[in-house]
mmCIF file of C-alpha atoms in Angstrom:
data_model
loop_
_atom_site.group_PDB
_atom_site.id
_atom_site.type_symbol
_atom_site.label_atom_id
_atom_site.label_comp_id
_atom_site.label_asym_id
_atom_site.label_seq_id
_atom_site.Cartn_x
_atom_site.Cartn_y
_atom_site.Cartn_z
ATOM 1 C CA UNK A 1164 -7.348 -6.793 1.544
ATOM 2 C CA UNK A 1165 -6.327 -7.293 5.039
ATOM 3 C CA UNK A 1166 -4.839 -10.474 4.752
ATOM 4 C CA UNK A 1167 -7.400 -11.890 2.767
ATOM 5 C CA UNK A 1168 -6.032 -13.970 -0.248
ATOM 6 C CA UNK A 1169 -2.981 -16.269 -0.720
ATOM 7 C CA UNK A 1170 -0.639 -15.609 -3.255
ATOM 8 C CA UNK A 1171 -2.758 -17.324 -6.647
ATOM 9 C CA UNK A 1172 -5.667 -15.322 -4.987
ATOM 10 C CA UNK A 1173 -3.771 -12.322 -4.845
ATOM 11 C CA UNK A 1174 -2.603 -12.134 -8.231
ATOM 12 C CA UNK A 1175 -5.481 -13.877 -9.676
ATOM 13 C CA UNK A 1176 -7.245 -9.678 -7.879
ATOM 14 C CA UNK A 1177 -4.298 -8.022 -10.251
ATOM 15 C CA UNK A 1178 -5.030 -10.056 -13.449
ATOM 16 C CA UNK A 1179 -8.966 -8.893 -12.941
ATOM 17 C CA UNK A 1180 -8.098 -5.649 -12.128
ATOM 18 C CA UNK A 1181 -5.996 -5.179 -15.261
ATOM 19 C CA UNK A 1182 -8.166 -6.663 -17.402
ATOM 20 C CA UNK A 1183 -10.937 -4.586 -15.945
ATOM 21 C CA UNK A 1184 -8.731 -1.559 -16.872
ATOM 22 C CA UNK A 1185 -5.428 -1.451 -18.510
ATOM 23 C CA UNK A 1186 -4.379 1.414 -16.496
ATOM 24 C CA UNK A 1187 -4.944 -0.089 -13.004
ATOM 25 C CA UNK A 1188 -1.145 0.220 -12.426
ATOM 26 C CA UNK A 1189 -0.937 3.797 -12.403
ATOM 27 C CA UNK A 1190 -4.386 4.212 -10.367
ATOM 28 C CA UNK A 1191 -3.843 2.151 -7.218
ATOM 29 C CA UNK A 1192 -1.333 3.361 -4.821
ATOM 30 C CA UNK A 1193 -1.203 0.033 -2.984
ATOM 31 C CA UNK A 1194 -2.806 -2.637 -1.753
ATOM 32 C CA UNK A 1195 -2.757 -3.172 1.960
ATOM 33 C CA UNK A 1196 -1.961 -6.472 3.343
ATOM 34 C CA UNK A 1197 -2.990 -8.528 0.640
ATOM 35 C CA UNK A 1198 -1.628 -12.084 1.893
ATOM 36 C CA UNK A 1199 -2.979 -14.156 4.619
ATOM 37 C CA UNK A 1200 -0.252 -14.372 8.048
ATOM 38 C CA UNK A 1201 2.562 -16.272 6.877
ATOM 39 C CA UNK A 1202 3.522 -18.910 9.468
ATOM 40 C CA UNK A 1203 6.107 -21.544 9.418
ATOM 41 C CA UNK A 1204 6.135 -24.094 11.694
ATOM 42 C CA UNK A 1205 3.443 -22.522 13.484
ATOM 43 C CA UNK A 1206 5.437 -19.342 14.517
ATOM 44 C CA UNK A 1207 4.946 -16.195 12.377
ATOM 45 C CA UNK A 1208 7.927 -13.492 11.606
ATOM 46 C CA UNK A 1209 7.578 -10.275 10.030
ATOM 47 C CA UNK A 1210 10.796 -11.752 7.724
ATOM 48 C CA UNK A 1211 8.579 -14.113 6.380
ATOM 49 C CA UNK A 1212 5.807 -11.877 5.590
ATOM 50 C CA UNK A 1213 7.300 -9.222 3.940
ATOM 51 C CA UNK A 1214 9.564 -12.128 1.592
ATOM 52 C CA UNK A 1215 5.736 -13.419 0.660
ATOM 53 C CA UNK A 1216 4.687 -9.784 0.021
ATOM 54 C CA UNK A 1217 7.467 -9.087 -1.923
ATOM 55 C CA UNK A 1218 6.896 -12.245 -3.640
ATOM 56 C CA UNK A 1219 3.587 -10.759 -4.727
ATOM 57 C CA UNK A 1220 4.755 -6.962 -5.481
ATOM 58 C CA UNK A 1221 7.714 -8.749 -7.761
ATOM 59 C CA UNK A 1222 4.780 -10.421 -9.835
ATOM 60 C CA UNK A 1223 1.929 -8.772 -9.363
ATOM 61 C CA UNK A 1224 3.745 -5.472 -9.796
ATOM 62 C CA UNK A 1225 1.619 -3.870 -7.449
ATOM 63 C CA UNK A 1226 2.845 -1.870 -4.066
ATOM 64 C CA UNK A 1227 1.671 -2.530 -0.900
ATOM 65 C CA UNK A 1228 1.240 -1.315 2.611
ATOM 66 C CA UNK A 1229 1.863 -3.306 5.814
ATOM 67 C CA UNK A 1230 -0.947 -2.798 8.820
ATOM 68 C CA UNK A 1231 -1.639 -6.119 10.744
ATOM 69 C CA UNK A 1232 2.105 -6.979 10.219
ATOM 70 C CA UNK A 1233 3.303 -3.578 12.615
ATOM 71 C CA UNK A 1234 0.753 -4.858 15.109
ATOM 72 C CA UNK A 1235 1.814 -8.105 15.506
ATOM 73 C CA UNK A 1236 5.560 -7.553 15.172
ATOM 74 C CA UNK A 1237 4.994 -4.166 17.673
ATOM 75 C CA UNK A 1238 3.523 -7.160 20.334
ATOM 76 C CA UNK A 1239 5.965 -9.697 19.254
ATOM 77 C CA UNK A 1240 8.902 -7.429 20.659
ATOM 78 C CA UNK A 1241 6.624 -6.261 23.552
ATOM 79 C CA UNK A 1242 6.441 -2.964 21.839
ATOM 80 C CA UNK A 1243 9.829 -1.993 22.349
ATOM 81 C CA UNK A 1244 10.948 0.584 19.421
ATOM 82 C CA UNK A 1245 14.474 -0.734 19.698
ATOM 83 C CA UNK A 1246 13.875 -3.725 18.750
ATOM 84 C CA UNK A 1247 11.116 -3.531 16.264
ATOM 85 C CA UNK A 1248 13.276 -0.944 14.650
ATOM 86 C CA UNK A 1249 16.391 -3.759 13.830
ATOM 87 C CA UNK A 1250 13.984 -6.009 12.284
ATOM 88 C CA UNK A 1251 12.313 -3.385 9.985
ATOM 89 C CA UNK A 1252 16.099 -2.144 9.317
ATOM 90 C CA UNK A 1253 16.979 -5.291 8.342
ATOM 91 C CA UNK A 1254 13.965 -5.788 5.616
ATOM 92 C CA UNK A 1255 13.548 -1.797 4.636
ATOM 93 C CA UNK A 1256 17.399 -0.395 5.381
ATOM 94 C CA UNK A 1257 18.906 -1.259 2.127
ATOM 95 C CA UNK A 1258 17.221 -0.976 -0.689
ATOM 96 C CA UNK A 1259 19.520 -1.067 -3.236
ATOM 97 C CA UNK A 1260 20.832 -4.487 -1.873
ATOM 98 C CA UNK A 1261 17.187 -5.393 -0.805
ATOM 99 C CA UNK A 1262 14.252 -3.829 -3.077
ATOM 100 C CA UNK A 1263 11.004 -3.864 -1.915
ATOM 101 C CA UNK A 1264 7.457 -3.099 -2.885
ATOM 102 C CA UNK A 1265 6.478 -1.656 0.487
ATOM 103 C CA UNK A 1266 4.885 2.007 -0.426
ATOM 104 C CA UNK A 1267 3.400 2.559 3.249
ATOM 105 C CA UNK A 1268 3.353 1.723 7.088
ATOM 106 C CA UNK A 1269 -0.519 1.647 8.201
ATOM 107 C CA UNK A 1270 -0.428 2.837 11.905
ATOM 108 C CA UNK A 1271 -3.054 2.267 14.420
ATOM 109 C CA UNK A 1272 -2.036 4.803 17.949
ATOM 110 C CA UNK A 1273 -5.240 2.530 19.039
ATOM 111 C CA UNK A 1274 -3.011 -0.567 18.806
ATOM 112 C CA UNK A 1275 0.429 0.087 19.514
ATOM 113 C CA UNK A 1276 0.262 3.203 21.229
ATOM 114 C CA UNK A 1277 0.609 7.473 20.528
ATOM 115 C CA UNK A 1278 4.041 7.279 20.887
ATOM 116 C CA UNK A 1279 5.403 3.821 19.157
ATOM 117 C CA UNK A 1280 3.373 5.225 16.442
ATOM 118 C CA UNK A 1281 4.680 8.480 15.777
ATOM 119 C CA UNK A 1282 8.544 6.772 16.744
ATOM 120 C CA UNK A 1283 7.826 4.082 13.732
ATOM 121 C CA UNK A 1284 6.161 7.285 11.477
ATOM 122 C CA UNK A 1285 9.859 8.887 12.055
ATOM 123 C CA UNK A 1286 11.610 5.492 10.826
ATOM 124 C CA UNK A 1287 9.692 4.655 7.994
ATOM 125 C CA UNK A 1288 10.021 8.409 6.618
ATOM 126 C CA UNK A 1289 13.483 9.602 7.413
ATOM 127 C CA UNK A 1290 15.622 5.880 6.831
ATOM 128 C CA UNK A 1291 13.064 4.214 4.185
ATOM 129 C CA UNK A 1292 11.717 7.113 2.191
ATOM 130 C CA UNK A 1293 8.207 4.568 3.477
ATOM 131 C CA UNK A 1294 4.989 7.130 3.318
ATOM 132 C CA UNK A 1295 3.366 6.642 6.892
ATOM 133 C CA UNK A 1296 -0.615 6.253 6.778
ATOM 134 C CA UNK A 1297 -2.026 7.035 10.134
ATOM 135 C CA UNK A 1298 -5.419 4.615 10.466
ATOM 136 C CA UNK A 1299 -8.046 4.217 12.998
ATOM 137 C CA UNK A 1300 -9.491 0.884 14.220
ATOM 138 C CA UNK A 1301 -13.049 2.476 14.492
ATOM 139 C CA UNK A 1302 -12.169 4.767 17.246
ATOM 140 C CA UNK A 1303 -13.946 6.904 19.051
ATOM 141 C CA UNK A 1304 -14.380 11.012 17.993
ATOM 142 C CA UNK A 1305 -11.426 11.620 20.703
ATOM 143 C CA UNK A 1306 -9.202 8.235 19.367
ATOM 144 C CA UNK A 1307 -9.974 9.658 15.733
ATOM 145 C CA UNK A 1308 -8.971 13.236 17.339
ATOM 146 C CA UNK A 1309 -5.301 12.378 18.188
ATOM 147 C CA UNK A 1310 -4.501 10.107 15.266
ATOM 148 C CA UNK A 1311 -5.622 13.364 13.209
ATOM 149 C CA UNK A 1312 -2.995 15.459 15.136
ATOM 150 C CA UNK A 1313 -0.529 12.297 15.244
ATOM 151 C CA UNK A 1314 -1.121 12.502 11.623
ATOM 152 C CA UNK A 1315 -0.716 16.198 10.769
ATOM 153 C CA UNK A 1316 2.454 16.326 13.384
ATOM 154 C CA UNK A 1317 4.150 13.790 11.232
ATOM 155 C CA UNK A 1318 3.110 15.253 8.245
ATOM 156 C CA UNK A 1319 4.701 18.224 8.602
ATOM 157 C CA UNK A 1320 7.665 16.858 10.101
ATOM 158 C CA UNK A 1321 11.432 18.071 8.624
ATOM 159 C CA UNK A 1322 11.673 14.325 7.907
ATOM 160 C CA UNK A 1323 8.976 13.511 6.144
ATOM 161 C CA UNK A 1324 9.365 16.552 3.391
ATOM 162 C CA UNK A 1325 10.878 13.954 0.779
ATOM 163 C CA UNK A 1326 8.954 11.279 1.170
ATOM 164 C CA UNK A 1327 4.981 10.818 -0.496
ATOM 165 C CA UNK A 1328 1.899 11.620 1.559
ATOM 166 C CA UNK A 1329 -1.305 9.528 1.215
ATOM 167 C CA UNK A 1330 -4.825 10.262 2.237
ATOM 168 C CA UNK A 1331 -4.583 9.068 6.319
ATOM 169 C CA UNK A 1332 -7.506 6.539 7.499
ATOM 170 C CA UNK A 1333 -10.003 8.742 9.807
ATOM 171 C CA UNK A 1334 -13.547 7.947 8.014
ATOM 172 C CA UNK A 1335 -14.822 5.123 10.014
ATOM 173 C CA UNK A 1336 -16.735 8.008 12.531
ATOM 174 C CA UNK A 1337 -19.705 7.468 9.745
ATOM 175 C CA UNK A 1338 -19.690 3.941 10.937
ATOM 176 C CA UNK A 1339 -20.865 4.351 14.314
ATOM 177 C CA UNK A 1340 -24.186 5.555 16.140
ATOM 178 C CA UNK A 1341 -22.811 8.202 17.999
ATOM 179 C CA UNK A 1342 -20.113 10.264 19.541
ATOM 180 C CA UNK A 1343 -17.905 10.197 22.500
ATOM 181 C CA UNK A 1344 -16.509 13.576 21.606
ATOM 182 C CA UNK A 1345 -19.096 16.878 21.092
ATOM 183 C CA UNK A 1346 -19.387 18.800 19.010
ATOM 184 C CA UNK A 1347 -18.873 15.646 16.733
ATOM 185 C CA UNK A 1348 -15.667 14.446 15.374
ATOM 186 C CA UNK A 1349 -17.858 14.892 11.884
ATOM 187 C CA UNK A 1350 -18.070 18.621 12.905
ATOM 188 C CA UNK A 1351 -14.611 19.330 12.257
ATOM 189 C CA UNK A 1352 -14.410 18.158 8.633
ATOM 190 C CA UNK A 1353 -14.556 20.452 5.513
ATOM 191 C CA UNK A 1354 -16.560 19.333 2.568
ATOM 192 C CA UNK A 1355 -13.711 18.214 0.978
ATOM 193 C CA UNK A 1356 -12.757 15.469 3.662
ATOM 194 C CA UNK A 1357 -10.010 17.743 5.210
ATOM 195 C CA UNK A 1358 -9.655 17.637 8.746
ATOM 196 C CA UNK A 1359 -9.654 21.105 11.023
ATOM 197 C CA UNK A 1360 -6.487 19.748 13.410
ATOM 198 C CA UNK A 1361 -6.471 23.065 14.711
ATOM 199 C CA UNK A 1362 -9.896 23.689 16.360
ATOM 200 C CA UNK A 1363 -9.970 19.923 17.443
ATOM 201 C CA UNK A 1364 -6.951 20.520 19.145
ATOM 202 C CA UNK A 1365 -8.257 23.192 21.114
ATOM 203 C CA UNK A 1366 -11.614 20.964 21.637
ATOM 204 C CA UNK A 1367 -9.275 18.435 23.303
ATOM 205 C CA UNK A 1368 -7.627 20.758 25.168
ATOM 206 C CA UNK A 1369 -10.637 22.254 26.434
ATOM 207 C CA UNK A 1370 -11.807 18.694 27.652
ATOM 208 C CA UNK A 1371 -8.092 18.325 29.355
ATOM 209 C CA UNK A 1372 -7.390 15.346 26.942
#
């Protein structure tokens, strides 16, 4: 949704998609960033944001997944890990105090960086039992190239054994004209959408990237 809807336009999308079909509930795995940037008094926190989205997963009934939110909290604290992390611990650290709806953390590396990415990836899996979807922002074949292998790393991580795994966001390459990377980022795909981390590691490496 990408912060598309308020909340009557939000839940006005759930009452057409359950009346559409009954089992809607059971089919979507969440909805990502379905409310438009919660400010109050002109200055936006990621408090406020997840209370409205939480708001909407308590009526609604419907998970969600927080993208822009990282990105703009990630800047707010001038991308320090520390102190995104106490804010995130404070809304995802207790849940049996504190439920929540949240069902992923959408991570851009283009955005807030290789590293903040795979640190938050390590939080949201290990403290919050939070499934971390690794997303491009229509990247190039090499940008798409290391979110794959930040994506497969963290996948396979001791920490994230327990914890869900959704489908990671690398399919924007059929967007764009061309290719920074050749062979083609495409090139490295099965039929079945799976990505070959191993061979386009060695294509990096081969490039010195």
């Amino acid at each position: 949704a990408n912060r598309a809807w308020d909340l009557p336009s939000a839940l006005e999308f759930v009452e057409e998609a359950k009346n559409a079909n009954s089992s809607i509930l059971s089919i979507l795995e969440f909805v990502e960033e379905p409310l438009k940037k919660q400010a109050v008094g002109k200055k936006w926190s990621i408090i406020d944001q997840v209370i409205a989205l939480d708001n909407f997963w308590n009526i609604g009934e419907i998970d969600y997944a927080l993208d822009e939110s990282l990105a703009d909290l990630a800047k707010d604290c001038d991308y320090n890990f520390g102190n995104i992390a106490a804010d995130l611990r404070r809304l995802f650290g207790d849940r049996v105090n504190r439920p929540h709806g949240c069902a992923a953390f959408v991570l851009k590396p283009a955005l807030i960086g290789l590293e903040l990415s795979l640190q938050l990836a390590k939080l949201a899996h290990e403290e919050f039992q939070i499934s971390a979807v690794f997303s491009s922002s229509f990247d190039s074949g090499i940008g798409l190239a290391f979110t794959s292998i930040l994506a497969a790393v963290s996948d396979r991580a001791p920490f994230s054994s327990k914890v869900k795994k959704y489908a990671h966001g690398v399919g924007t390459f059929g967007m764009l004209g061309g290719d920074t990377l050749s062979p083609s980022f495409e090139s490295y795909l099965s039929k079945e959408g799976l990505v070959n981390v191993n061979s386009l590691s060695r294509a990096l490496y081969g490039l010195s990237l």
